Amino acid sequence: MPVVSFTPAFMATGLICPSDKKKIEYSVADEPGLFVECRTSKTAIPTWYLRLKNPKGTNCYKKLGTIEDLTLSQAKKKAAQVRSEHQIEKNEEEAIKQTPGLMTLDKFFHDYYLPYASQHKRSINRDESLYRVHIAPRFKDVPLQSISRLEVQKFHTDLRSQGLSPASADHGIKLMRRFLNLALQWDFIEKNALKGIKLFNVDNQVENYLDDEQLARLLHVLKTDYNRPICHILMFLLSTGARLNEALTATWKNVSEEGRVWKVEAKRSKSKKSRSIPLNDSALWVLAQLDSKEKSDYLFPSPVTAKPYTAFTYQWYRIRKLAGLNLRIHDLRHSFASFLVSNGRSLFEVQQILGHSDPKVTMRYAHLSAKTLQDASNAGSMIIPCSG
């Protein structure tokens, strides 16, 4: 790296990259670490950089601006400012090494939580949005060890006053509690101040089940509507109880029509465990209607992109309106489960087919099972005459 005096003449004519090099750096003689990078590209503008040492002792570089943006004196002033800020950051890094709890929540979120969560959960985008919109404005500059239960409880209440539902407000607190659980696990803090924090815990589970008459109306639309690809997807969901994303990304290589089974790969499964879904007669009938077997890897490719659908909300709203129904796509999964239970299948069988990793989730259908048993019991009431 040539060290030169940045005279007005050199600034005017000397900032040129030799033809035999792709780039060259000219270091300012009286300002250590400050240099201009020149490249051979005709569109490249010579650019000011400042070379610094990071906490590990290796070089790092800060871009200050082009020579069109900054004069020499302005570049020197900005270099001094950046050095000062960099030294503060280094001091903070050293302090954090000595006391990890001094790390701000923002640094923890971006440097530790996001890299970890992106490998361990599917809802990372939701976490990022929740943090950016609600949590960061209030807590991003707060050290981990200074996050107090009282302030988070106030934050919880404020989320409700901002119009969030109780369940959404709870999600924010659960995410913060998760942050501190991991910080505790990684020895950044000595205790989780949010352990056992009170939540609203509103039961917002909504399950709509199709009765026979509603099912008949929906099937009539699905069998006659012009949008056959979407109708096939919806009928497949009704026939298998699969999650929407599982069906949208289903591939022919994982379907055995002879063996009457469809394998859901671990990367497609919510539990991140592979499972096999038995294919009943109606599911096999849907597969027989598809023309994608010889044309695509996917069961239900979009005719526009040839790739899996990402969403079809408008078409679903249109179809359910034609059927005179008000339900979600996920309610097709609930309805499938209700069909199984109402026909005497055990909750364990339902758990296995739906792929619930926790049997507690399947217990939402226990009341349907109880009704089936009641109906069975009522069938025996003829043993004892109920009149006379």
CSV table of C-alpha atoms in Angstrom, one decimal:
chain,number,residue,atom,x,y,z
A,1,MET,CA,0.0,0.0,0.0
A,2,PRO,CA,1.7,3.2,-1.1
A,3,VAL,CA,1.9,5.9,1.6
A,4,VAL,CA,1.6,9.3,0.0
A,5,SER,CA,1.0,13.0,0.9
A,6,PHE,CA,-2.5,13.9,-0.2
A,7,THR,CA,-1.7,17.2,-1.8
A,8,PRO,CA,-4.3,19.0,-3.9
A,9,ALA,CA,-2.4,17.9,-7.0
A,10,PHE,CA,-2.4,14.3,-6.0
A,11,MET,CA,-6.1,14.4,-5.1
A,12,ALA,CA,-6.8,15.8,-8.6
A,13,THR,CA,-4.6,13.5,-10.7
A,14,GLY,CA,-3.0,10.7,-8.6
A,15,LEU,CA,-6.0,8.6,-7.5
A,16,ILE,CA,-5.7,6.2,-10.4
A,17,CYS,CA,-5.4,2.4,-10.4
A,18,PRO,CA,-2.5,1.1,-12.5
A,19,SER,CA,-3.7,-0.9,-15.5
A,20,ASP,CA,-2.0,-4.1,-14.3
A,21,LYS,CA,-3.9,-4.1,-11.0
A,22,LYS,CA,-7.6,-4.6,-10.2
A,23,LYS,CA,-7.3,-2.2,-7.3
A,24,ILE,CA,-4.8,-0.2,-5.3
A,25,GLU,CA,-4.9,1.5,-1.9
A,26,TYR,CA,-3.3,4.9,-1.2
A,27,SER,CA,-2.6,5.5,2.5
A,28,VAL,CA,-2.7,9.0,3.9
A,29,ALA,CA,0.8,9.8,5.3
A,30,ASP,CA,-0.2,11.8,8.3
A,31,GLU,CA,-3.4,9.9,9.2
A,32,PRO,CA,-2.6,6.2,10.1
A,33,GLY,CA,-5.3,3.8,9.0
A,34,LEU,CA,-6.9,6.2,6.6
A,35,PHE,CA,-6.7,5.3,2.9
A,36,VAL,CA,-8.4,5.6,-0.5
A,37,GLU,CA,-9.2,2.5,-2.5
A,38,CYS,CA,-9.1,2.9,-6.3
A,39,ARG,CA,-10.3,0.3,-8.8
A,40,THR,CA,-9.8,-0.2,-12.5
A,41,SER,CA,-13.6,-0.2,-13.2
A,42,LYS,CA,-14.6,2.9,-15.2
A,43,THR,CA,-17.6,3.4,-13.0
A,44,ALA,CA,-15.8,3.0,-9.7
A,45,ILE,CA,-15.2,6.1,-7.6
A,46,PRO,CA,-12.2,6.3,-5.3
A,47,THR,CA,-13.4,5.6,-1.8
A,48,TRP,CA,-12.2,6.5,1.7
A,49,TYR,CA,-11.7,3.7,4.2
A,50,LEU,CA,-10.4,3.5,7.7
A,51,ARG,CA,-8.5,0.4,8.9
A,52,LEU,CA,-9.1,-0.5,12.5
A,53,LYS,CA,-8.4,-3.4,14.9
A,54,ASN,CA,-11.3,-5.5,16.2
A,55,PRO,CA,-11.3,-7.1,19.7
A,56,LYS,CA,-9.6,-10.2,18.3
A,57,GLY,CA,-6.7,-8.2,17.0
A,58,THR,CA,-7.4,-8.6,13.3
A,59,ASN,CA,-8.1,-5.8,10.8
A,60,CYS,CA,-11.5,-4.5,10.1
A,61,TYR,CA,-12.5,-1.8,7.7
A,62,LYS,CA,-15.0,1.0,7.8
A,63,LYS,CA,-16.2,2.7,4.6
A,64,LEU,CA,-16.4,6.5,5.1
A,65,GLY,CA,-17.5,7.6,1.6
A,66,THR,CA,-16.2,8.5,-1.8
A,67,ILE,CA,-13.9,11.4,-2.6
A,68,GLU,CA,-16.9,13.1,-4.1
A,69,ASP,CA,-18.6,12.9,-0.8
A,70,LEU,CA,-15.7,13.8,1.5
A,71,THR,CA,-12.7,16.1,1.2
A,72,LEU,CA,-9.4,15.2,2.8
A,73,SER,CA,-10.2,17.3,5.9
A,74,GLN,CA,-13.7,15.9,6.1
A,75,ALA,CA,-12.4,12.3,5.8
A,76,LYS,CA,-10.0,13.0,8.7
A,77,LYS,CA,-12.7,14.3,10.9
A,78,LYS,CA,-15.0,11.4,10.1
A,79,ALA,CA,-12.1,9.0,10.7
A,80,ALA,CA,-11.6,10.5,14.2
A,81,GLN,CA,-15.3,10.1,14.9
A,82,VAL,CA,-15.3,6.5,13.7
A,83,ARG,CA,-12.2,5.7,15.8
A,84,SER,CA,-13.9,7.1,18.9
A,85,GLU,CA,-17.1,5.1,18.3
A,86,HIS,CA,-15.0,2.0,17.5
A,87,GLN,CA,-13.0,2.4,20.8
A,88,ILE,CA,-16.3,2.6,22.7
A,89,GLU,CA,-17.5,-0.6,21.0
A,90,LYS,CA,-14.2,-2.3,21.9
A,91,ASN,CA,-14.5,-1.2,25.5
A,92,GLU,CA,-18.1,-2.5,25.6
A,93,GLU,CA,-16.9,-5.8,24.1
A,94,GLU,CA,-14.2,-6.1,26.8
A,95,ALA,CA,-16.8,-5.3,29.5
A,96,ILE,CA,-19.2,-7.9,28.1
A,97,LYS,CA,-16.4,-10.5,28.2
A,98,GLN,CA,-15.9,-9.7,31.9
A,99,THR,CA,-19.6,-9.4,32.6
A,100,PRO,CA,-21.8,-11.0,29.9
A,101,GLY,CA,-24.9,-9.7,31.5
A,102,LEU,CA,-24.0,-6.2,30.3
A,103,MET,CA,-24.8,-7.3,26.8
A,104,THR,CA,-27.8,-5.4,25.4
A,105,LEU,CA,-30.9,-7.3,24.4
A,106,ASP,CA,-30.4,-6.0,20.8
A,107,LYS,CA,-26.9,-7.4,20.6
A,108,PHE,CA,-28.1,-10.7,22.1
A,109,PHE,CA,-31.0,-10.9,19.7
A,110,HIS,CA,-28.9,-10.3,16.5
A,111,ASP,CA,-25.6,-12.0,17.5
A,112,TYR,CA,-26.9,-15.0,19.5
A,113,TYR,CA,-30.6,-15.6,19.3
A,114,LEU,CA,-31.2,-15.3,15.6
A,115,PRO,CA,-28.4,-17.6,14.5
A,116,TYR,CA,-29.5,-20.2,17.1
A,117,ALA,CA,-33.3,-19.9,16.4
A,118,SER,CA,-32.9,-20.0,12.7
A,119,GLN,CA,-31.6,-23.6,13.1
A,120,HIS,CA,-34.1,-24.7,15.7
A,121,LYS,CA,-37.5,-23.3,14.8
A,122,ARG,CA,-39.7,-22.5,11.8
A,123,SER,CA,-41.3,-19.3,13.2
A,124,ILE,CA,-38.1,-17.2,13.0
A,125,ASN,CA,-39.7,-14.6,10.8
A,126,ARG,CA,-42.5,-14.1,13.2
A,127,ASP,CA,-40.0,-13.8,16.1
A,128,GLU,CA,-38.0,-11.2,14.1
A,129,SER,CA,-41.2,-9.2,13.4
A,130,LEU,CA,-42.4,-9.3,17.0
A,131,TYR,CA,-39.0,-8.2,18.3
A,132,ARG,CA,-38.6,-5.4,15.7
A,133,VAL,CA,-42.1,-4.0,16.0
A,134,HIS,CA,-42.8,-4.3,19.7
A,135,ILE,CA,-39.9,-5.4,21.9
A,136,ALA,CA,-36.9,-3.5,20.4
A,137,PRO,CA,-38.4,0.0,20.8
A,138,ARG,CA,-38.8,-0.6,24.5
A,139,PHE,CA,-35.9,-2.9,25.5
A,140,LYS,CA,-33.2,-3.1,22.8
A,141,ASP,CA,-30.6,-1.0,24.7
A,142,VAL,CA,-31.3,-2.6,28.1
A,143,PRO,CA,-28.6,-5.0,29.3
A,144,LEU,CA,-29.7,-8.6,29.8
A,145,GLN,CA,-29.1,-8.5,33.5
A,146,SER,CA,-31.1,-5.2,33.9
A,147,ILE,CA,-34.4,-6.5,32.3
A,148,SER,CA,-36.8,-6.4,35.2
A,149,ARG,CA,-39.9,-8.3,35.8
A,150,LEU,CA,-41.9,-5.1,36.7
A,151,GLU,CA,-40.9,-3.3,33.5
A,152,VAL,CA,-41.8,-6.4,31.4
A,153,GLN,CA,-45.2,-6.7,33.2
A,154,LYS,CA,-45.9,-3.1,32.4
A,155,PHE,CA,-44.9,-3.7,28.8
A,156,HIS,CA,-47.3,-6.7,28.7
A,157,THR,CA,-50.2,-4.4,29.8
A,158,ASP,CA,-49.2,-1.7,27.3
A,159,LEU,CA,-49.4,-4.2,24.5
A,160,ARG,CA,-53.0,-4.8,25.3
A,161,SER,CA,-53.7,-1.1,25.4
A,162,GLN,CA,-52.2,-0.8,21.9
A,163,GLY,CA,-54.9,-3.1,20.6
A,164,LEU,CA,-53.1,-6.4,20.6
A,165,SER,CA,-55.2,-9.5,21.6
A,166,PRO,CA,-54.3,-11.2,24.8
A,167,ALA,CA,-52.8,-14.1,22.9
A,168,SER,CA,-50.6,-11.7,20.8
A,169,ALA,CA,-49.5,-9.8,24.0
A,170,ASP,CA,-48.6,-13.2,25.6
A,171,HIS,CA,-46.4,-14.1,22.5
A,172,GLY,CA,-44.3,-11.0,23.1
A,173,ILE,CA,-43.7,-11.9,26.8
A,174,LYS,CA,-43.0,-15.6,25.9
A,175,LEU,CA,-40.4,-14.5,23.4
A,176,MET,CA,-38.6,-12.3,26.0
A,177,ARG,CA,-38.8,-15.1,28.5
A,178,ARG,CA,-37.2,-17.4,25.8
A,179,PHE,CA,-34.4,-14.8,25.4
A,180,LEU,CA,-33.6,-14.9,29.0
A,181,ASN,CA,-33.9,-18.7,29.2
A,182,LEU,CA,-31.2,-19.0,26.6
A,183,ALA,CA,-29.1,-16.3,28.1
A,184,LEU,CA,-29.2,-18.2,31.4
A,185,GLN,CA,-28.5,-21.5,29.6
A,186,TRP,CA,-25.4,-19.9,28.0
A,187,ASP,CA,-24.2,-18.4,31.3
A,188,PHE,CA,-24.7,-14.8,30.3
A,189,ILE,CA,-26.9,-14.1,33.3
A,190,GLU,CA,-27.4,-15.8,36.7
A,191,LYS,CA,-31.2,-16.0,36.7
A,192,ASN,CA,-34.2,-15.4,34.5
A,193,ALA,CA,-36.2,-12.5,35.9
A,194,LEU,CA,-39.2,-13.5,33.8
A,195,LYS,CA,-39.5,-17.1,35.1
A,196,GLY,CA,-43.1,-17.7,36.0
A,197,ILE,CA,-44.3,-14.3,34.8
A,198,LYS,CA,-48.0,-14.0,34.8
A,199,LEU,CA,-49.6,-14.2,31.3
A,200,PHE,CA,-53.2,-13.6,30.1
A,201,ASN,CA,-53.4,-17.3,29.0
A,202,VAL,CA,-56.6,-16.7,27.1
A,203,ASP,CA,-57.8,-19.9,25.4
A,204,ASN,CA,-58.1,-18.7,21.8
A,205,GLN,CA,-58.2,-22.1,20.2
A,206,VAL,CA,-60.9,-22.0,17.6
A,207,GLU,CA,-62.1,-25.2,16.0
A,208,ASN,CA,-64.8,-25.4,13.4
A,209,TYR,CA,-66.2,-28.8,12.4
A,210,LEU,CA,-68.1,-29.5,9.2
A,211,ASP,CA,-71.4,-31.3,9.8
A,212,ASP,CA,-72.8,-33.6,7.1
A,213,GLU,CA,-74.8,-30.9,5.4
A,214,GLN,CA,-71.9,-28.4,5.3
A,215,LEU,CA,-69.6,-31.1,4.1
A,216,ALA,CA,-71.9,-31.9,1.2
A,217,ARG,CA,-72.1,-28.2,0.2
A,218,LEU,CA,-68.4,-27.8,0.3
A,219,LEU,CA,-67.7,-31.0,-1.7
A,220,HIS,CA,-70.3,-30.0,-4.3
A,221,VAL,CA,-68.3,-26.8,-4.9
A,222,LEU,CA,-64.9,-28.5,-4.8
A,223,LYS,CA,-66.1,-31.1,-7.5
A,224,THR,CA,-67.6,-28.5,-9.8
A,225,ASP,CA,-65.6,-25.3,-9.5
A,226,TYR,CA,-63.5,-24.2,-12.4
A,227,ASN,CA,-60.2,-23.8,-10.4
A,228,ARG,CA,-59.4,-27.5,-10.3
A,229,PRO,CA,-55.8,-27.2,-8.9
A,230,ILE,CA,-57.0,-25.4,-5.8
A,231,CYS,CA,-60.0,-27.7,-5.4
A,232,HIS,CA,-57.8,-30.8,-5.6
A,233,ILE,CA,-55.6,-29.4,-2.8
A,234,LEU,CA,-58.6,-28.7,-0.6
A,235,MET,CA,-60.0,-32.2,-1.2
A,236,PHE,CA,-56.7,-33.7,-0.4
A,237,LEU,CA,-56.6,-31.8,2.9
A,238,LEU,CA,-60.0,-33.1,3.8
A,239,SER,CA,-59.0,-36.6,2.9
A,240,THR,CA,-55.7,-36.7,4.9
A,241,GLY,CA,-55.9,-34.2,7.7
A,242,ALA,CA,-52.5,-32.8,6.6
A,243,ARG,CA,-51.3,-29.3,7.3
A,244,LEU,CA,-51.5,-27.0,4.3
A,245,ASN,CA,-47.8,-26.6,3.9
A,246,GLU,CA,-47.3,-30.3,4.0
A,247,ALA,CA,-49.7,-30.7,1.1
A,248,LEU,CA,-48.4,-27.8,-0.9
A,249,THR,CA,-44.8,-29.2,-0.8
A,250,ALA,CA,-45.8,-32.9,-1.2
A,251,THR,CA,-43.7,-34.7,-3.9
A,252,TRP,CA,-44.6,-37.7,-6.0
A,253,LYS,CA,-41.4,-39.5,-4.9
A,254,ASN,CA,-42.8,-39.6,-1.4
A,255,VAL,CA,-46.2,-41.1,-2.4
A,256,SER,CA,-46.9,-44.8,-2.8
A,257,GLU,CA,-50.3,-45.3,-4.3
A,258,GLU,CA,-49.7,-49.1,-4.2
A,259,GLY,CA,-48.8,-49.0,-0.5
A,260,ARG,CA,-51.4,-46.4,0.2
A,261,VAL,CA,-49.1,-44.1,2.1
A,262,TRP,CA,-47.6,-40.7,1.8
A,263,LYS,CA,-44.3,-39.8,3.6
A,264,VAL,CA,-43.9,-36.3,5.0
A,265,GLU,CA,-40.3,-35.5,5.2
A,266,ALA,CA,-38.8,-34.1,8.4
A,267,LYS,CA,-38.0,-30.7,6.8
A,268,ARG,CA,-41.7,-30.3,5.8
A,269,SER,CA,-43.1,-31.5,9.1
A,270,LYS,CA,-43.9,-29.0,11.9
A,271,SER,CA,-42.4,-31.4,14.5
A,272,LYS,CA,-39.3,-31.7,12.2
A,273,LYS,CA,-39.8,-35.5,12.3
A,274,SER,CA,-40.8,-37.5,9.3
A,275,ARG,CA,-44.1,-39.3,9.4
A,276,SER,CA,-46.2,-41.5,7.2
A,277,ILE,CA,-49.8,-40.6,6.4
A,278,PRO,CA,-52.1,-43.4,5.3
A,279,LEU,CA,-54.0,-42.7,2.1
A,280,ASN,CA,-57.6,-43.6,2.2
A,281,ASP,CA,-59.9,-44.1,-0.9
A,282,SER,CA,-60.8,-40.5,-1.2
A,283,ALA,CA,-57.2,-39.4,-1.0
A,284,LEU,CA,-56.2,-41.9,-3.7
A,285,TRP,CA,-59.2,-40.6,-5.8
A,286,VAL,CA,-57.8,-37.1,-5.6
A,287,LEU,CA,-54.4,-38.3,-6.7
A,288,ALA,CA,-55.9,-40.0,-9.7
A,289,GLN,CA,-57.4,-36.7,-10.8
A,290,LEU,CA,-54.0,-35.0,-11.0
A,291,ASP,CA,-52.1,-34.5,-14.2
A,292,SER,CA,-48.8,-33.5,-12.6
A,293,LYS,CA,-47.4,-37.0,-12.1
A,294,GLU,CA,-45.4,-37.1,-15.3
A,295,LYS,CA,-44.8,-33.3,-15.5
A,296,SER,CA,-43.7,-32.2,-12.1
A,297,ASP,CA,-41.9,-33.4,-8.9
A,298,TYR,CA,-44.8,-31.9,-6.9
A,299,LEU,CA,-48.3,-33.1,-6.5
A,300,PHE,CA,-49.9,-29.7,-6.7
A,301,PRO,CA,-47.6,-27.3,-8.8
A,302,SER,CA,-49.0,-23.9,-9.7
A,303,PRO,CA,-49.9,-23.8,-13.4
A,304,VAL,CA,-48.3,-20.4,-13.5
A,305,THR,CA,-44.9,-20.9,-11.8
A,306,ALA,CA,-44.7,-24.7,-11.9
A,307,LYS,CA,-43.6,-24.4,-8.3
A,308,PRO,CA,-45.6,-25.1,-5.1
A,309,TYR,CA,-48.3,-22.6,-4.2
A,310,THR,CA,-47.3,-20.2,-1.4
A,311,ALA,CA,-50.9,-19.0,-0.7
A,312,PHE,CA,-54.3,-19.0,-2.3
A,313,THR,CA,-56.3,-16.9,0.2
A,314,TYR,CA,-58.5,-15.2,-2.4
A,315,GLN,CA,-59.6,-18.5,-4.1
A,316,TRP,CA,-60.3,-20.1,-0.7
A,317,TYR,CA,-62.5,-17.1,0.3
A,318,ARG,CA,-64.3,-17.4,-3.0
A,319,ILE,CA,-64.9,-21.1,-2.7
A,320,ARG,CA,-66.1,-21.0,0.9
A,321,LYS,CA,-68.5,-18.2,0.0
A,322,LEU,CA,-69.9,-20.4,-2.8
A,323,ALA,CA,-70.4,-23.1,-0.2
A,324,GLY,CA,-72.0,-20.7,2.3
A,325,LEU,CA,-69.3,-21.4,4.9
A,326,ASN,CA,-67.2,-19.3,7.2
A,327,LEU,CA,-64.2,-21.4,8.2
A,328,ARG,CA,-60.4,-21.5,7.8
A,329,ILE,CA,-58.4,-23.9,5.7
A,330,HIS,CA,-57.0,-25.3,8.9
A,331,ASP,CA,-60.5,-26.2,9.9
A,332,LEU,CA,-60.4,-28.9,7.2
A,333,ARG,CA,-57.8,-30.6,9.4
A,334,HIS,CA,-60.0,-30.3,12.5
A,335,SER,CA,-62.9,-31.7,10.5
A,336,PHE,CA,-60.9,-34.7,9.4
A,337,ALA,CA,-60.0,-35.4,13.0
A,338,SER,CA,-63.7,-35.1,14.0
A,339,PHE,CA,-64.6,-37.6,11.2
A,340,LEU,CA,-62.1,-40.1,12.7
A,341,VAL,CA,-63.2,-39.6,16.3
A,342,SER,CA,-66.9,-39.7,15.5
A,343,ASN,CA,-66.4,-43.0,13.7
A,344,GLY,CA,-64.9,-44.6,16.8
A,345,ARG,CA,-61.2,-44.1,16.2
A,346,SER,CA,-59.1,-43.6,19.3
A,347,LEU,CA,-57.4,-40.4,20.2
A,348,PHE,CA,-54.1,-42.2,19.9
A,349,GLU,CA,-54.9,-43.1,16.3
A,350,VAL,CA,-55.8,-39.5,15.6
A,351,GLN,CA,-52.6,-38.3,17.2
A,352,GLN,CA,-50.5,-40.6,14.9
A,353,ILE,CA,-52.3,-39.7,11.7
A,354,LEU,CA,-52.3,-36.0,12.4
A,355,GLY,CA,-48.6,-36.1,13.5
A,356,HIS,CA,-49.1,-34.4,16.9
A,357,SER,CA,-45.9,-34.7,18.9
A,358,ASP,CA,-47.7,-34.0,22.1
A,359,PRO,CA,-50.8,-36.0,23.0
A,360,LYS,CA,-52.1,-32.9,24.8
A,361,VAL,CA,-52.8,-31.3,21.4
A,362,THR,CA,-55.0,-34.2,20.4
A,363,MET,CA,-57.0,-33.9,23.6
A,364,ARG,CA,-58.9,-31.0,22.1
A,365,TYR,CA,-60.9,-33.7,20.3
A,366,ALA,CA,-61.7,-35.6,23.6
A,367,HIS,CA,-65.2,-34.1,23.8
A,368,LEU,CA,-66.0,-35.6,20.4
A,369,SER,CA,-64.8,-39.0,21.7
A,370,ALA,CA,-67.0,-38.6,24.7
A,371,LYS,CA,-70.0,-37.9,22.5
A,372,THR,CA,-69.2,-41.1,20.5
A,373,LEU,CA,-69.1,-43.1,23.7
A,374,GLN,CA,-72.3,-41.5,24.8
A,375,ASP,CA,-74.0,-42.5,21.6
A,376,ALA,CA,-72.7,-46.0,21.9
A,377,SER,CA,-74.1,-46.2,25.5
A,378,ASN,CA,-77.4,-44.8,24.4
A,379,ALA,CA,-77.7,-47.6,21.9
A,380,GLY,CA,-77.8,-50.0,24.8
A,381,SER,CA,-80.6,-48.2,26.6
A,382,MET,CA,-83.1,-50.7,25.0
A,383,ILE,CA,-81.9,-53.3,27.5
A,384,ILE,CA,-84.1,-51.7,30.2
A,385,PRO,CA,-87.5,-50.5,29.2
A,386,CYS,CA,-87.7,-46.7,29.8
A,387,SER,CA,-91.5,-46.5,30.0
A,388,GLY,CA,-94.3,-48.1,32.0
